[in-house]
mmCIF file of C-alpha atoms and ligand atoms in Angstrom:
data_model
loop_
_atom_site.group_PDB
_atom_site.id
_atom_site.type_symbol
_atom_site.label_atom_id
_atom_site.label_comp_id
_atom_site.label_asym_id
_atom_site.label_seq_id
_atom_site.Cartn_x
_atom_site.Cartn_y
_atom_site.Cartn_z
ATOM 1 C CA UNK X 1 138.068 119.481 55.854
ATOM 2 C CA UNK X 2 139.422 122.638 54.255
ATOM 3 C CA UNK X 3 141.446 125.158 56.223
ATOM 4 C CA UNK X 4 139.562 128.325 56.918
ATOM 5 C CA UNK X 5 136.103 126.853 56.646
ATOM 6 C CA UNK X 6 136.067 125.974 60.331
ATOM 7 C CA UNK X 7 136.373 129.680 61.088
ATOM 8 C CA UNK X 8 132.849 130.299 59.729
ATOM 9 C CA UNK X 9 131.257 132.206 62.517
ATOM 10 C CA UNK X 10 127.749 130.925 63.201
ATOM 11 C CA UNK X 11 125.814 133.129 65.617
ATOM 12 C CA UNK X 12 123.655 131.484 68.212
ATOM 13 C CA UNK X 13 120.124 132.066 69.392
ATOM 14 C CA UNK X 14 119.328 131.849 73.102
ATOM 15 C CA UNK X 15 116.362 129.823 74.331
ATOM 16 C CA UNK X 16 114.340 130.912 77.373
ATOM 17 C CA UNK X 17 116.180 128.439 79.618
ATOM 18 C CA UNK X 18 119.563 129.904 78.629
ATOM 19 C CA UNK X 19 120.552 127.109 76.238
ATOM 20 C CA UNK X 20 122.152 128.469 73.071
ATOM 21 C CA UNK X 21 121.642 126.950 69.656
ATOM 22 C CA UNK X 22 123.230 127.760 66.302
ATOM 23 C CA UNK X 23 121.076 130.061 64.164
ATOM 24 C CA UNK X 24 121.389 127.681 61.217
ATOM 25 C CA UNK X 25 121.544 123.919 60.965
ATOM 26 C CA UNK X 26 121.196 121.091 58.504
ATOM 27 C CA UNK X 27 117.699 119.818 57.776
ATOM 28 C CA UNK X 28 117.634 116.110 56.928
ATOM 29 C CA UNK X 29 114.199 115.398 55.466
ATOM 30 C CA UNK X 30 113.801 113.419 53.164
ATOM 31 C CA UNK X 31 117.244 111.777 53.485
ATOM 32 C CA UNK X 32 117.478 108.065 54.242
ATOM 33 C CA UNK X 33 120.061 106.676 56.692
ATOM 34 C CA UNK X 34 122.805 106.296 54.101
ATOM 35 C CA UNK X 35 122.327 109.757 52.659
ATOM 36 C CA UNK X 36 121.962 111.343 56.099
ATOM 37 C CA UNK X 37 125.155 109.755 57.394
ATOM 38 C CA UNK X 38 127.151 111.167 54.529
ATOM 39 C CA UNK X 39 125.446 114.583 54.412
ATOM 40 C CA UNK X 40 125.742 115.099 58.177
ATOM 41 C CA UNK X 41 129.425 114.197 58.384
ATOM 42 C CA UNK X 42 130.219 116.405 55.378
ATOM 43 C CA UNK X 43 128.213 119.299 56.803
ATOM 44 C CA UNK X 44 129.855 119.071 60.231
ATOM 45 C CA UNK X 45 133.234 118.927 58.505
ATOM 46 C CA UNK X 46 132.540 122.269 56.854
ATOM 47 C CA UNK X 47 131.352 123.939 60.044
ATOM 48 C CA UNK X 48 127.713 123.019 60.690
ATOM 49 C CA UNK X 49 127.051 122.511 64.388
ATOM 50 C CA UNK X 50 123.322 121.762 64.359
ATOM 51 C CA UNK X 51 121.406 118.862 62.820
ATOM 52 C CA UNK X 52 117.637 118.512 62.648
ATOM 53 C CA UNK X 53 116.026 115.091 62.411
ATOM 54 C CA UNK X 54 112.824 113.330 63.529
ATOM 55 C CA UNK X 55 111.516 109.883 64.335
ATOM 56 C CA UNK X 56 109.305 110.251 61.281
ATOM 57 C CA UNK X 57 112.225 110.882 58.920
ATOM 58 C CA UNK X 58 113.476 107.368 59.705
ATOM 59 C CA UNK X 59 117.062 108.577 59.465
ATOM 60 C CA UNK X 60 118.107 109.057 63.095
ATOM 61 C CA UNK X 61 120.453 106.067 62.820
ATOM 62 C CA UNK X 62 122.179 107.694 59.845
ATOM 63 C CA UNK X 63 122.263 111.106 61.506
ATOM 64 C CA UNK X 64 123.926 109.618 64.598
ATOM 65 C CA UNK X 65 126.417 107.779 62.401
ATOM 66 C CA UNK X 66 127.186 111.016 60.523
ATOM 67 C CA UNK X 67 127.889 112.819 63.788
ATOM 68 C CA UNK X 68 130.296 110.092 64.900
ATOM 69 C CA UNK X 69 131.938 109.908 61.465
ATOM 70 C CA UNK X 70 132.583 113.660 61.521
ATOM 71 C CA UNK X 71 135.058 113.231 64.364
ATOM 72 C CA UNK X 72 133.716 116.353 66.084
ATOM 73 C CA UNK X 73 132.797 115.653 69.739
ATOM 74 C CA UNK X 74 129.085 115.040 70.213
ATOM 75 C CA UNK X 75 129.027 117.793 72.872
ATOM 76 C CA UNK X 76 129.816 120.366 70.171
ATOM 77 C CA UNK X 77 126.837 119.401 68.012
ATOM 78 C CA UNK X 78 123.290 120.590 68.686
ATOM 79 C CA UNK X 79 120.930 117.698 67.903
ATOM 80 C CA UNK X 80 117.184 118.222 67.435
ATOM 81 C CA UNK X 81 114.660 115.427 67.037
ATOM 82 C CA UNK X 82 110.862 115.085 67.140
ATOM 83 C CA UNK X 83 108.373 112.355 67.960
ATOM 84 C CA UNK X 84 105.117 111.110 66.428
ATOM 85 C CA UNK X 85 101.523 111.116 67.646
ATOM 86 C CA UNK X 86 101.575 107.653 69.161
ATOM 87 C CA UNK X 87 103.741 109.027 72.009
ATOM 88 C CA UNK X 88 101.440 111.856 73.081
ATOM 89 C CA UNK X 89 101.241 110.978 76.769
ATOM 90 C CA UNK X 90 103.437 111.644 79.790
ATOM 91 C CA UNK X 91 105.057 108.203 79.781
ATOM 92 C CA UNK X 92 104.959 107.977 76.000
ATOM 93 C CA UNK X 93 107.308 110.924 75.597
ATOM 94 C CA UNK X 94 109.876 109.283 77.839
ATOM 95 C CA UNK X 95 109.699 106.135 75.695
ATOM 96 C CA UNK X 96 109.898 108.179 72.470
ATOM 97 C CA UNK X 97 112.915 110.057 73.768
ATOM 98 C CA UNK X 98 114.724 106.890 74.853
ATOM 99 C CA UNK X 99 114.036 105.285 71.463
ATOM 100 C CA UNK X 100 115.468 108.323 69.641
ATOM 101 C CA UNK X 101 118.533 108.348 71.914
ATOM 102 C CA UNK X 102 119.135 104.718 71.155
ATOM 103 C CA UNK X 103 118.787 105.188 67.371
ATOM 104 C CA UNK X 104 121.055 108.245 67.454
ATOM 105 C CA UNK X 105 123.409 106.503 69.928
ATOM 106 C CA UNK X 106 123.630 109.594 72.147
ATOM 107 C CA UNK X 107 122.955 110.143 75.858
ATOM 108 C CA UNK X 108 120.834 113.269 75.411
ATOM 109 C CA UNK X 109 119.365 115.411 72.671
ATOM 110 C CA UNK X 110 119.718 119.179 72.680
ATOM 111 C CA UNK X 111 116.128 119.824 71.647
ATOM 112 C CA UNK X 112 113.121 117.495 71.626
ATOM 113 C CA UNK X 113 109.934 118.560 69.849
ATOM 114 C CA UNK X 114 106.331 117.411 69.565
ATOM 115 C CA UNK X 115 106.347 116.998 65.769
ATOM 116 C CA UNK X 116 102.681 117.855 65.081
ATOM 117 C CA UNK X 117 99.891 118.827 67.501
ATOM 118 C CA UNK X 118 97.406 116.241 66.177
ATOM 119 C CA UNK X 119 94.504 118.046 67.894
ATOM 120 C CA UNK X 120 92.092 115.247 66.898
ATOM 121 C CA UNK X 121 93.927 113.042 69.373
ATOM 122 C CA UNK X 122 93.889 115.622 72.169
ATOM 123 C CA UNK X 123 97.216 114.537 73.699
ATOM 124 C CA UNK X 124 99.631 117.380 73.087
ATOM 125 C CA UNK X 125 99.256 118.997 76.516
ATOM 126 C CA UNK X 126 100.047 115.655 78.183
ATOM 127 C CA UNK X 127 102.930 115.237 75.717
ATOM 128 C CA UNK X 128 104.306 118.604 76.776
ATOM 129 C CA UNK X 129 104.142 117.549 80.407
ATOM 130 C CA UNK X 130 106.099 114.472 79.327
ATOM 131 C CA UNK X 131 108.653 116.778 77.723
ATOM 132 C CA UNK X 132 109.133 118.679 80.983
ATOM 133 C CA UNK X 133 109.955 115.358 82.649
ATOM 134 C CA UNK X 134 112.609 114.363 80.107
ATOM 135 C CA UNK X 135 114.039 117.864 80.491
ATOM 136 C CA UNK X 136 114.199 117.395 84.263
ATOM 137 C CA UNK X 137 115.753 113.965 83.772
ATOM 138 C CA UNK X 138 118.524 115.481 81.604
ATOM 139 C CA UNK X 139 117.589 113.494 78.512
ATOM 140 C CA UNK X 140 116.862 116.699 76.577
ATOM 141 C CA UNK X 141 118.530 120.082 77.146
ATOM 142 C CA UNK X 142 115.554 122.007 75.788
ATOM 143 C CA UNK X 143 112.011 121.231 74.694
ATOM 144 C CA UNK X 144 109.486 122.576 72.258
ATOM 145 C CA UNK X 145 106.912 121.997 69.584
ATOM 146 C CA UNK X 146 106.572 122.008 65.833
ATOM 147 C CA UNK X 147 103.717 123.066 63.578
ATOM 148 C CA UNK X 148 101.774 124.593 66.471
ATOM 149 C CA UNK X 149 99.215 127.235 65.538
ATOM 150 C CA UNK X 150 98.118 130.041 67.902
ATOM 151 C CA UNK X 151 95.264 127.992 69.405
ATOM 152 C CA UNK X 152 97.610 125.085 70.177
ATOM 153 C CA UNK X 153 100.133 127.404 71.854
ATOM 154 C CA UNK X 154 97.311 128.997 73.827
ATOM 155 C CA UNK X 155 96.146 125.629 75.109
ATOM 156 C CA UNK X 156 99.678 124.831 76.304
ATOM 157 C CA UNK X 157 99.924 128.241 77.923
ATOM 158 C CA UNK X 158 96.582 127.748 79.703
ATOM 159 C CA UNK X 159 98.045 124.574 81.185
ATOM 160 C CA UNK X 160 101.089 126.546 82.372
ATOM 161 C CA UNK X 161 103.503 125.405 79.648
ATOM 162 C CA UNK X 162 105.610 127.548 77.289
ATOM 163 C CA UNK X 163 107.797 125.736 74.758
ATOM 164 C CA UNK X 164 111.348 126.979 74.246
ATOM 165 C CA UNK X 165 110.850 126.917 70.473
ATOM 166 C CA UNK X 166 108.204 126.333 67.805
ATOM 167 C CA UNK X 167 109.476 125.032 64.466
ATOM 168 C CA UNK X 168 107.055 126.017 61.703
ATOM 169 C CA UNK X 169 106.878 126.211 57.943
ATOM 170 C CA UNK X 170 108.006 129.772 57.295
ATOM 171 C CA UNK X 171 109.634 131.698 54.436
ATOM 172 C CA UNK X 172 109.349 135.208 52.945
ATOM 173 C CA UNK X 173 106.179 134.200 51.067
ATOM 174 C CA UNK X 174 104.686 132.804 54.300
ATOM 175 C CA UNK X 175 105.782 134.986 57.174
ATOM 176 C CA UNK X 176 103.285 133.528 59.645
ATOM 177 C CA UNK X 177 102.860 136.833 61.442
ATOM 178 C CA UNK X 178 100.054 135.535 63.677
ATOM 179 C CA UNK X 179 102.229 132.764 65.156
ATOM 180 C CA UNK X 180 105.421 134.830 65.252
ATOM 181 C CA UNK X 181 103.696 137.599 67.236
ATOM 182 C CA UNK X 182 102.816 135.052 69.922
ATOM 183 C CA UNK X 183 106.368 133.722 69.958
ATOM 184 C CA UNK X 184 107.676 137.233 70.500
ATOM 185 C CA UNK X 185 105.212 137.953 73.280
ATOM 186 C CA UNK X 186 106.042 134.709 75.087
ATOM 187 C CA UNK X 187 109.789 134.428 74.494
ATOM 188 C CA UNK X 188 109.428 131.377 72.248
ATOM 189 C CA UNK X 189 112.153 131.067 69.602
ATOM 190 C CA UNK X 190 110.881 130.834 66.020
ATOM 191 C CA UNK X 191 112.466 128.121 63.875
ATOM 192 C CA UNK X 192 111.710 127.666 60.185
ATOM 193 C CA UNK X 193 111.372 124.402 58.304
ATOM 194 C CA UNK X 194 111.559 124.556 54.520
ATOM 195 C CA UNK X 195 113.148 127.979 54.957
ATOM 196 C CA UNK X 196 113.830 128.037 51.200
ATOM 197 C CA UNK X 197 110.166 127.627 50.365
ATOM 198 C CA UNK X 198 109.643 124.008 49.281
ATOM 199 C CA UNK X 199 110.087 124.846 45.614
ATOM 200 C CA UNK X 200 107.388 127.548 45.747
ATOM 201 C CA UNK X 201 109.231 129.894 43.374
ATOM 202 C CA UNK X 202 111.010 131.894 46.071
ATOM 203 C CA UNK X 203 114.446 131.116 44.667
ATOM 204 C CA UNK X 204 113.490 132.462 41.227
ATOM 205 C CA UNK X 205 111.673 135.534 42.538
ATOM 206 C CA UNK X 206 112.957 138.634 40.680
ATOM 207 C CA UNK X 207 113.003 140.841 43.809
ATOM 208 C CA UNK X 208 115.090 138.299 45.701
ATOM 209 C CA UNK X 209 117.209 137.722 42.594
ATOM 210 C CA UNK X 210 118.028 141.432 42.319
ATOM 211 C CA UNK X 211 119.043 141.650 45.979
ATOM 212 C CA UNK X 212 121.204 138.549 45.499
ATOM 213 C CA UNK X 213 122.971 140.028 42.472
ATOM 214 C CA UNK X 214 123.686 143.283 44.304
ATOM 215 C CA UNK X 215 125.467 141.352 47.079
ATOM 216 C CA UNK X 216 127.088 138.831 44.746
ATOM 217 C CA UNK X 217 125.198 136.077 46.575
ATOM 218 C CA UNK X 218 122.638 133.453 45.604
ATOM 219 C CA UNK X 219 118.881 133.844 46.202
ATOM 220 C CA UNK X 220 119.082 131.029 48.789
ATOM 221 C CA UNK X 221 121.704 132.982 50.728
ATOM 222 C CA UNK X 222 119.534 136.094 50.701
ATOM 223 C CA UNK X 223 116.538 134.136 51.998
ATOM 224 C CA UNK X 224 118.566 132.468 54.744
ATOM 225 C CA UNK X 225 120.125 135.817 55.695
ATOM 226 C CA UNK X 226 116.582 137.196 56.016
ATOM 227 C CA UNK X 227 115.654 134.404 58.461
ATOM 228 C CA UNK X 228 118.745 135.090 60.544
ATOM 229 C CA UNK X 229 118.207 138.869 60.478
ATOM 230 C CA UNK X 230 114.756 138.358 61.982
ATOM 231 C CA UNK X 231 116.220 136.163 64.722
ATOM 232 C CA UNK X 232 114.806 132.919 63.334
ATOM 233 C CA UNK X 233 116.601 129.599 63.453
ATOM 234 C CA UNK X 234 116.518 127.837 60.082
ATOM 235 C CA UNK X 235 117.281 124.295 58.970
ATOM 236 C CA UNK X 236 117.748 124.217 55.183
ATOM 237 C CA UNK X 237 118.118 120.719 53.797
ATOM 238 C CA UNK X 238 120.753 120.021 51.219
ATOM 239 C CA UNK X 239 122.588 116.861 50.319
ATOM 240 C CA UNK X 240 124.905 118.781 48.048
ATOM 241 C CA UNK X 241 128.172 119.895 49.722
ATOM 242 C CA UNK X 242 128.379 123.072 47.643
ATOM 243 C CA UNK X 243 124.878 124.136 48.602
ATOM 244 C CA UNK X 244 125.479 123.140 52.212
ATOM 245 C CA UNK X 245 128.459 125.487 52.314
ATOM 246 C CA UNK X 246 126.536 128.212 50.512
ATOM 247 C CA UNK X 247 123.709 127.944 53.035
ATOM 248 C CA UNK X 248 126.093 128.266 55.959
ATOM 249 C CA UNK X 249 128.018 131.192 54.470
ATOM 250 C CA UNK X 250 125.498 133.919 55.173
ATOM 251 C CA UNK X 251 126.962 135.743 58.123
ATOM 252 C CA UNK X 252 129.570 137.782 56.273
ATOM 253 C CA UNK X 253 127.093 140.143 54.603
ATOM 254 C CA UNK X 254 124.128 142.199 55.763
ATOM 255 C CA UNK X 255 120.783 143.041 54.227
ATOM 256 C CA UNK X 256 119.981 146.752 54.426
ATOM 257 C CA UNK X 257 116.809 147.959 56.174
ATOM 258 C CA UNK X 258 115.234 148.708 52.771
ATOM 259 C CA UNK X 259 116.098 145.224 51.492
ATOM 260 C CA UNK X 260 114.557 143.707 54.610
ATOM 261 C CA UNK X 261 111.467 145.862 54.039
ATOM 262 C CA UNK X 262 111.201 144.500 50.495
ATOM 263 C CA UNK X 263 111.523 140.914 51.730
ATOM 264 C CA UNK X 264 108.892 141.632 54.369
ATOM 265 C CA UNK X 265 106.431 143.012 51.865
ATOM 266 C CA UNK X 266 105.402 139.962 49.847
ATOM 267 C CA UNK X 267 101.713 139.350 50.018
ATOM 268 C CA UNK X 268 101.091 136.855 52.797
ATOM 269 C CA UNK X 269 99.473 133.639 51.638
ATOM 270 C CA UNK X 270 98.705 130.635 53.782
ATOM 271 C CA UNK X 271 97.612 128.550 50.835
ATOM 272 C CA UNK X 272 100.706 126.364 50.718
ATOM 273 C CA UNK X 273 101.049 126.079 54.491
ATOM 274 C CA UNK X 274 100.330 122.572 55.764
ATOM 275 C CA UNK X 275 97.376 122.942 58.144
ATOM 276 C CA UNK X 276 98.294 121.232 61.396
ATOM 277 C CA UNK X 277 94.646 121.038 62.443
ATOM 278 C CA UNK X 278 94.307 118.497 59.640
ATOM 279 C CA UNK X 279 97.800 117.208 58.806
ATOM 280 C CA UNK X 280 99.990 115.369 61.305
ATOM 281 C CA UNK X 281 101.678 112.139 62.243
HETATM 282 P P1 A2P Z 301 119.444 119.679 47.355
HETATM 283 O O1 A2P Z 301 119.348 118.738 48.514
HETATM 284 O O2 A2P Z 301 119.605 118.977 46.050
HETATM 285 O O3 A2P Z 301 120.480 120.771 47.556
HETATM 286 P P2 A2P Z 301 113.805 123.514 52.068
HETATM 287 O O4 A2P Z 301 114.731 123.207 53.225
HETATM 288 O O5 A2P Z 301 113.322 124.916 52.042
HETATM 289 O O6 A2P Z 301 112.664 122.517 51.955
HETATM 290 O O7 A2P Z 301 114.658 123.354 50.750
HETATM 291 C C1 A2P Z 301 115.231 122.139 50.452
HETATM 292 C C2 A2P Z 301 115.334 122.025 48.961
HETATM 293 O O8 A2P Z 301 116.082 123.132 48.449
HETATM 294 C C3 A2P Z 301 116.048 120.785 48.532
HETATM 295 O O9 A2P Z 301 115.401 120.316 47.384
HETATM 296 C C4 A2P Z 301 117.469 121.249 48.235
HETATM 297 O O10 A2P Z 301 118.007 120.455 47.193
HETATM 298 C C5 A2P Z 301 117.246 122.666 47.773
HETATM 299 N N1 A2P Z 301 118.333 123.557 48.173
HETATM 300 C C6 A2P Z 301 119.003 123.580 49.345
HETATM 301 N N2 A2P Z 301 119.922 124.549 49.361
HETATM 302 C C7 A2P Z 301 119.832 125.179 48.174
HETATM 303 C C8 A2P Z 301 120.531 126.267 47.589
HETATM 304 N N3 A2P Z 301 121.494 126.902 48.246
HETATM 305 N N4 A2P Z 301 120.177 126.653 46.332
HETATM 306 C C9 A2P Z 301 119.198 126.002 45.666
HETATM 307 N N5 A2P Z 301 118.516 124.979 46.156
HETATM 308 C C10 A2P Z 301 118.814 124.554 47.408
#
C-alpha cells in the first residue's frame, strides 16, 4: 500500500434509507475466484471501499477472500451481491442471501439485488418482498434491483415497493433516460454496470478523447467522472492495478457544464442494451 493513496477522497451517494455507499466501486465480472481474490485485495489496498459481485459470477468466495486479505475491516467495505432467478420467492431470497453470506464469509451484505427481473417467471414482486424481510432481519443493509425496465419498476411500485437502487447497463452512448427519469422521480439511486461501455468504442471516441487530453486524463477517467457528476454509482471492472487506480482517481478534476453537455449529446441507442424482458438468469 503506497502512502498517499489512502487519502483518495471517494464521495458517497445516499440511498433512500439513509445508508451511504461509495460513488465508485470495483466490478468483478468476469473474474474467477483466484482473480477476484487478488484484484479485490489490491483494489482495497489502493483505496476502493466498494465491491460488486453476484451469485452468477461464481466468484463470491474469491471476493470474500480478497476482502479479508486486504486487512481492512469488513465494516469499512461496502459489499453488493445479487441472486439468480431460482430464488424469486419470499423464502427463496432468504436462502439466496444466506448462501451468499456463507460464500463471502460475512454476516451481512451492504446491498442485495434481484439480478434480472425474469418477467417470464413472474416472481420478482415476491422476490422483492423477500428482500424486505432480509433487510428487516439485518442480513442486508439496503436492497434493490438490477436490469429493471420502467414496466418492472412500475409493477414493484404498484405492489408498494421501491428499491433503494437499480443497477443498469448505462454509459454515455446509452443514457437510459426513460429509466433514469423514473429513478429520479422515485428517489431510486442509479448504478451503472459496464460504465465504460463494454468495448463499444466509447474509449476511442474523438469527443471523449479531446476532453481527456484537455484535462490530462484518460478517456476512461472522463467517462467515470461523467457518471459521478450525474450522481450515478459506477462499478468499472479491471484486473489491472494501474487501471484500477486510474478508475478511482476521478474526483480531483471537474468536467465543465459544456463538456457535460457534449457527453450528454450522443445519439441515444438501445441497440446494444441487453433486453431484460428476454435476457436473464
Ligand atoms: P482490464 O480488466 O484488462 O482492465 P466495463 O466495466 O465497462 O464492462 O469495462 C470493463 C472492461 O474495460 C474490461 O475489459 C477492462 O479491462 C477495461 N478497462 C477497465 N478500466 C479501464 C481503463 N481505465 N482504461 C481502459 N480499459 C479499461
